[in-house]
mmCIF file of C-alpha atoms in Angstrom:
data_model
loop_
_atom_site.group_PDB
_atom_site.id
_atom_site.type_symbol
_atom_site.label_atom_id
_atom_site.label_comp_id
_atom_site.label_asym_id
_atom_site.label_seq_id
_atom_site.Cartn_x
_atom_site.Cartn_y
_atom_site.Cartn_z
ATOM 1 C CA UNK A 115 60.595 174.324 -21.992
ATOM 2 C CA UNK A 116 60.039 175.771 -18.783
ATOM 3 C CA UNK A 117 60.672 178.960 -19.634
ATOM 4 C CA UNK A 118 58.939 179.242 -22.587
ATOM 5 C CA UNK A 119 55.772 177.629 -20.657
ATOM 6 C CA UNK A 120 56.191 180.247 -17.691
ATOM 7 C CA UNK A 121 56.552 182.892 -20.545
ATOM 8 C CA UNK A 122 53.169 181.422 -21.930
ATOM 9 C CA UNK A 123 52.015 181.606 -18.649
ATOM 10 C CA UNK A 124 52.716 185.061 -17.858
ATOM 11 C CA UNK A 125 51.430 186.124 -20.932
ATOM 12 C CA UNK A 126 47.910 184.941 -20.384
ATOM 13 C CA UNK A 127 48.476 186.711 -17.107
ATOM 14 C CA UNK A 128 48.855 189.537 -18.193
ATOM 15 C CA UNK A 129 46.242 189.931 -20.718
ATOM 16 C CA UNK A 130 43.824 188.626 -18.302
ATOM 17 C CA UNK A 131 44.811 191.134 -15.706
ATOM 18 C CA UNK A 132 44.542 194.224 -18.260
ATOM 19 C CA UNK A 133 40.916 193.254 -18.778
ATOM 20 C CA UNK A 134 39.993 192.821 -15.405
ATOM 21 C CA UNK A 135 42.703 194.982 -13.306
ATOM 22 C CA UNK A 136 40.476 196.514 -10.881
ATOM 23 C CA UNK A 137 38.600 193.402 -9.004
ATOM 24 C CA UNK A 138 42.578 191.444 -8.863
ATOM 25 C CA UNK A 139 43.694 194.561 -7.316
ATOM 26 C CA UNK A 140 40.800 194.755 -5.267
ATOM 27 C CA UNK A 141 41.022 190.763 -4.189
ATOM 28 C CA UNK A 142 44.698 190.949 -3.917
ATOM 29 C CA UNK A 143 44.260 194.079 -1.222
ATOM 30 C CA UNK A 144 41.859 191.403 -0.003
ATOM 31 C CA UNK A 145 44.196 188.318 0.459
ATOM 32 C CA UNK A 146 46.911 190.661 1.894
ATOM 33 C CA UNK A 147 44.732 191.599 4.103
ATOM 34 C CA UNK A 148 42.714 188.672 5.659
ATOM 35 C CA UNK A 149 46.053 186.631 5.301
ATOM 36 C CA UNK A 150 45.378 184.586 8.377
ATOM 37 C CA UNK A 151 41.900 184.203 8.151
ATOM 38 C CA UNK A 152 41.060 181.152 6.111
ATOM 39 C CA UNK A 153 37.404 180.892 6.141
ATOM 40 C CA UNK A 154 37.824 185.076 4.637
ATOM 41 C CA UNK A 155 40.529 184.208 1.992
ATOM 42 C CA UNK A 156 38.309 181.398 0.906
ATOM 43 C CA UNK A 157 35.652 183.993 0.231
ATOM 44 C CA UNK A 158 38.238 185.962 -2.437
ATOM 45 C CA UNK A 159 38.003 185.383 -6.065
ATOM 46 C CA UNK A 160 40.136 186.260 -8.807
ATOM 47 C CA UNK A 161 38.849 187.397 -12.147
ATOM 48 C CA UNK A 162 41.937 186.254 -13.990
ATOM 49 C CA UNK A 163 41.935 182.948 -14.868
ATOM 50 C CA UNK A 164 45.379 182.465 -13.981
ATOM 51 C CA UNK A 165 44.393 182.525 -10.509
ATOM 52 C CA UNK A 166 45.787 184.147 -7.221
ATOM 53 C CA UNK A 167 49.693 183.973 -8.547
ATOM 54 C CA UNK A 168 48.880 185.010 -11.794
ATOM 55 C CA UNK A 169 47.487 188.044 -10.875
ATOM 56 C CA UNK A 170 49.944 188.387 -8.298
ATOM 57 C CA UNK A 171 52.578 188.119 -11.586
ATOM 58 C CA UNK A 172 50.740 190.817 -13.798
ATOM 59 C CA UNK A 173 50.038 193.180 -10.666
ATOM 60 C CA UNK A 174 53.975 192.939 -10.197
ATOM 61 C CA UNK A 175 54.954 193.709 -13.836
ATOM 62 C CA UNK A 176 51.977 195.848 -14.913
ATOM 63 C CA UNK A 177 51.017 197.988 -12.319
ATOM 64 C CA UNK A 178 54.148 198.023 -9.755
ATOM 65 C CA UNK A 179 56.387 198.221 -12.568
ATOM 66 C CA UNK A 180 56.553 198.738 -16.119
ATOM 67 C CA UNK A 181 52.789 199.585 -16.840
ATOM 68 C CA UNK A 182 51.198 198.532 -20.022
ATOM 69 C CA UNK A 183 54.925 197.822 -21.845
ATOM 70 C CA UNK A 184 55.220 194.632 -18.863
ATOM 71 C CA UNK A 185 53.427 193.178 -21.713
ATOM 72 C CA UNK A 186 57.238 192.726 -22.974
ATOM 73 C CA UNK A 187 58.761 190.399 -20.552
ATOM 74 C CA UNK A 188 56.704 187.838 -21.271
ATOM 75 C CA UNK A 189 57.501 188.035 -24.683
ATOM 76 C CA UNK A 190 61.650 188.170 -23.985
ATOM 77 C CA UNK A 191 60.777 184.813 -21.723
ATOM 78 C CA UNK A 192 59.326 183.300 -24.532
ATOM 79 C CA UNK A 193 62.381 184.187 -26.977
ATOM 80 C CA UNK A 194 64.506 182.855 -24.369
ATOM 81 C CA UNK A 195 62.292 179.498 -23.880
ATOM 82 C CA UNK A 196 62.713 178.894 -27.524
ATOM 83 C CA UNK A 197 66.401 180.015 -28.007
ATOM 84 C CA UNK A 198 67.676 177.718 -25.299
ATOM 85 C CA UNK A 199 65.979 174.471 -26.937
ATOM 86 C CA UNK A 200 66.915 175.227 -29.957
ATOM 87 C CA UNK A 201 63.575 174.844 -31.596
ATOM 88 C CA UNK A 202 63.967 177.722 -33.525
ATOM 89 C CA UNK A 203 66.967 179.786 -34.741
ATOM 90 C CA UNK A 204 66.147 183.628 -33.805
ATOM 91 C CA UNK A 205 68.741 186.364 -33.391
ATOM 92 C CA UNK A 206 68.667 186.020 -29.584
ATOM 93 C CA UNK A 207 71.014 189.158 -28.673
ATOM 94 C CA UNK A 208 69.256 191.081 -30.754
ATOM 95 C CA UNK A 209 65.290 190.542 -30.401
ATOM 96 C CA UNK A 210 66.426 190.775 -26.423
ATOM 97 C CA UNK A 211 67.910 194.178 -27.327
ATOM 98 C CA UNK A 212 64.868 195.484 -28.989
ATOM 99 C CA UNK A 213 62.980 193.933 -26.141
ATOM 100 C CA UNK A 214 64.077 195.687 -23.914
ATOM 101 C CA UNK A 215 64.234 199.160 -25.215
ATOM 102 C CA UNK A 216 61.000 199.017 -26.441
ATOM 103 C CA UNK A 217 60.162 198.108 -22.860
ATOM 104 C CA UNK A 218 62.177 200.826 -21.416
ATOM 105 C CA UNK A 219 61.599 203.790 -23.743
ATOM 106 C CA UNK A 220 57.311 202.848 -23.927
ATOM 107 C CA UNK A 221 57.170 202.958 -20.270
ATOM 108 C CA UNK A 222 59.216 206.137 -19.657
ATOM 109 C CA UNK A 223 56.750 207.664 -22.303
ATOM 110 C CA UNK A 224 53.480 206.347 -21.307
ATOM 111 C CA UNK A 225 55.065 207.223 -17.382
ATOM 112 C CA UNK A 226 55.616 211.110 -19.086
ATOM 113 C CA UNK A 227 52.904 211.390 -20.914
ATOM 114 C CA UNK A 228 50.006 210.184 -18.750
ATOM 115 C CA UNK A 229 51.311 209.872 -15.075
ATOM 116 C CA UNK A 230 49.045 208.915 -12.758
ATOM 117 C CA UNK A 231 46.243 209.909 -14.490
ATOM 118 C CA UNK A 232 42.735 207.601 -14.261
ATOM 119 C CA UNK A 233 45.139 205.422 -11.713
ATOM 120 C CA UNK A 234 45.265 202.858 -14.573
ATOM 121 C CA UNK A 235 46.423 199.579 -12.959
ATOM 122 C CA UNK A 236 46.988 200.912 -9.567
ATOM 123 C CA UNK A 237 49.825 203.122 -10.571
ATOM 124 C CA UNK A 238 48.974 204.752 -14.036
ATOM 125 C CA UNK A 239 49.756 203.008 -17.818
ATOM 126 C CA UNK A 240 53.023 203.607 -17.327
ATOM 127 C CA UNK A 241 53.403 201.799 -14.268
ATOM 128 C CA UNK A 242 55.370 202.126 -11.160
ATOM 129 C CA UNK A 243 58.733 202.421 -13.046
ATOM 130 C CA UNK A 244 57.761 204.547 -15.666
ATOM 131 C CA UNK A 245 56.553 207.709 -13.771
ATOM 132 C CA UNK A 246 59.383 207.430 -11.745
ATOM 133 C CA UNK A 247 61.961 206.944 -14.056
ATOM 134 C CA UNK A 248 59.896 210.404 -16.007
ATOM 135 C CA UNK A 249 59.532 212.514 -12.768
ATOM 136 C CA UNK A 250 63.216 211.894 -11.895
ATOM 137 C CA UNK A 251 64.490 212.880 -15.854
ATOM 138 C CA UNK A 252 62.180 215.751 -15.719
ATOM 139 C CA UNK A 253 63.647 216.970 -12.599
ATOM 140 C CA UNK A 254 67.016 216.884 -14.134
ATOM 141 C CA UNK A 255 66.697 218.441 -17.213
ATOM 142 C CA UNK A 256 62.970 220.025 -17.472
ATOM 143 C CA UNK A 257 60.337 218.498 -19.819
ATOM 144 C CA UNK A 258 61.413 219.926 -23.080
ATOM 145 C CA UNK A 259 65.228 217.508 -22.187
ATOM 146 C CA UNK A 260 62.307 214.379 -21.126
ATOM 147 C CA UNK A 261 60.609 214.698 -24.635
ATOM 148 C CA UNK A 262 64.207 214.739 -26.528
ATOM 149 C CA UNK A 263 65.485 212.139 -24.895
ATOM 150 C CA UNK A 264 62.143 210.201 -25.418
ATOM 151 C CA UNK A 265 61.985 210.876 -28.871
ATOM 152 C CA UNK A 266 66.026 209.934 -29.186
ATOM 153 C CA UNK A 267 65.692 206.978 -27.841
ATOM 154 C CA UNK A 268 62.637 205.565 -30.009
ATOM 155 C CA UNK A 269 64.342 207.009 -32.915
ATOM 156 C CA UNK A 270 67.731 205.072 -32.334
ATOM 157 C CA UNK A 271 65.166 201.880 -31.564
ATOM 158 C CA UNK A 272 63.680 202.058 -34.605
ATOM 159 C CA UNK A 273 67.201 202.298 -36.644
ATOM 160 C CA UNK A 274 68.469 199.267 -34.598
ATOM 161 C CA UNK A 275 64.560 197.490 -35.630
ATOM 162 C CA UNK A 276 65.329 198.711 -39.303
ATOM 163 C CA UNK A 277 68.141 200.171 -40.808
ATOM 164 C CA UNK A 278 66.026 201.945 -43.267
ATOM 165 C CA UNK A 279 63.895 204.058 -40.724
ATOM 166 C CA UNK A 280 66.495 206.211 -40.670
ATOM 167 C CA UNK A 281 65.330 207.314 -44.366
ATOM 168 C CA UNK A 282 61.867 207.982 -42.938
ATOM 169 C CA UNK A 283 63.274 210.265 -39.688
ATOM 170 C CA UNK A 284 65.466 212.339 -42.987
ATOM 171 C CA UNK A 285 62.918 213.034 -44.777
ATOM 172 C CA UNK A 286 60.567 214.123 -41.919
ATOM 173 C CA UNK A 287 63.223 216.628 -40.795
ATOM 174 C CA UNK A 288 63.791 217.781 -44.275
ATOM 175 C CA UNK A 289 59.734 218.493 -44.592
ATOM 176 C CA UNK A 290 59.632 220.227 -41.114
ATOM 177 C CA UNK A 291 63.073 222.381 -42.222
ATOM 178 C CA UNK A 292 61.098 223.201 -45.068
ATOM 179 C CA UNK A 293 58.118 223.935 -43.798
ATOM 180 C CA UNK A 294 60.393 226.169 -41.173
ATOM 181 C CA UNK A 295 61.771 228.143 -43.959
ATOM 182 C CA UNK A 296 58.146 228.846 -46.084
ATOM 183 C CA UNK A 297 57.242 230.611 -43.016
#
C-alpha cells in the first residue's frame, strides 16, 4: 500500500508542479538558499499543495530529469503498488515495459524536438535527461539518424501496445510509396 500511496502521492505532485512550476522553482532556489536561516525559510511558500518535498519530488523527475514524460513514474509506482497486493491482476512485466519506453522514447523526443526552448520547467519539456540523451545521439549519428531512431522506437512501442498497429505503419508506407511513385 505504500507504494501505491507514494505513487498517488507523486502523482498529485506532479500535476501540481506542472501548473505552478515557476514559483516551486523559484521557492526551492529560495530554501536552498536561506538553508540556515529559519526566520527566511519560514517566509517561503510553495504553490503545490504537496508542500516543500513534493515539489522537491516533481522538480527532481520533471525538470532535472525526464521532463513532461516524469509524468510516467508515478504511474509505474502505482502499477507496482497494486501488483504487489494483489488487488488487481494486471500484466505487471508488461505495462512496466510500455512504461518505460513510453517514458524513454517521449522524453528523447520532446528533449529533440524542443530543447531548451521557453526553459520549460527549469530545463526544457523534455527535461534534464531528454536533451541530453538527444544532443549526445545527435552527435553520433546527425539529426536525420536522431529522428529514425525516434520514430523506430515509437513504432516498435506501439506494436508491443498493439499488435495490430503494425497494419496502420503498412499501410502508411504503402500510401507514401505511392504517393513517391505518382510523382
Amino acid at each position: 500500500f505504500i507504494m501505491l500511496f507514494a505513487g498517488i502521492y507523486l502523482l498529485l505532485a506532479i500535476l501540481f508542479y506542472l501548473l505552478n512550476w515557476k514559483v516551486d522553482c523559484s521557492a526551492l532556489a529560495d530554501y536552498a538558499r536561506f538553508k540556515g536561516n529559519a526566520d527566511r525559510l519560514a517566509m517561503i511558500t510553495f504553490e503545490n499543495l504537496c508542500g516543500r518535498n513534493g515539489a522537491t519530488l516533481a522538480n527532481l523527475l520533471v525538470g532535472k530529469s525526464f521532463g513532461l514524460f516524469g509524468i510516467v513514474i508515478p504511474f509505474l509506482l502505482m502499477i507496482t503498488g497494486l501488483r504487489i497486493t494483489r488487488l488487481s491482476k494486471l500484466h505487471f512485466n508488461r505495462l512496466t515495459s510500455i512504461g518505460v519506453l513510453i517514458l524513454l522514447f517521449g522524453t528523447l523526443t520532446l528533449g529533440f524536438i524542443f530543447k531548451t526552448q521557453w526553459g520549460i520547467f527549469g530545463s526544457g519539456l523534455g527535461g534534464r535527461w531528454g536533451i541530453d540523451a538527444a544532443t549526445v545521439i545527435t552527435q553520433s549519428i546527425g539529426p536525420i539518424g536522431t529522428i529514425l531512431v525516434i520514430l523506430a522506437g515509437w513504432i516498435l512501442t506501439g506494436v508491443y501496445i498493439n499488435h495490430s498497429f503494425i497494419n496502420k505503419v503498412n499501410k502508411a508506407g504503402e500510401a507514401i510509396a505511392d504517393g513517391g511513385l505518382k510523382v
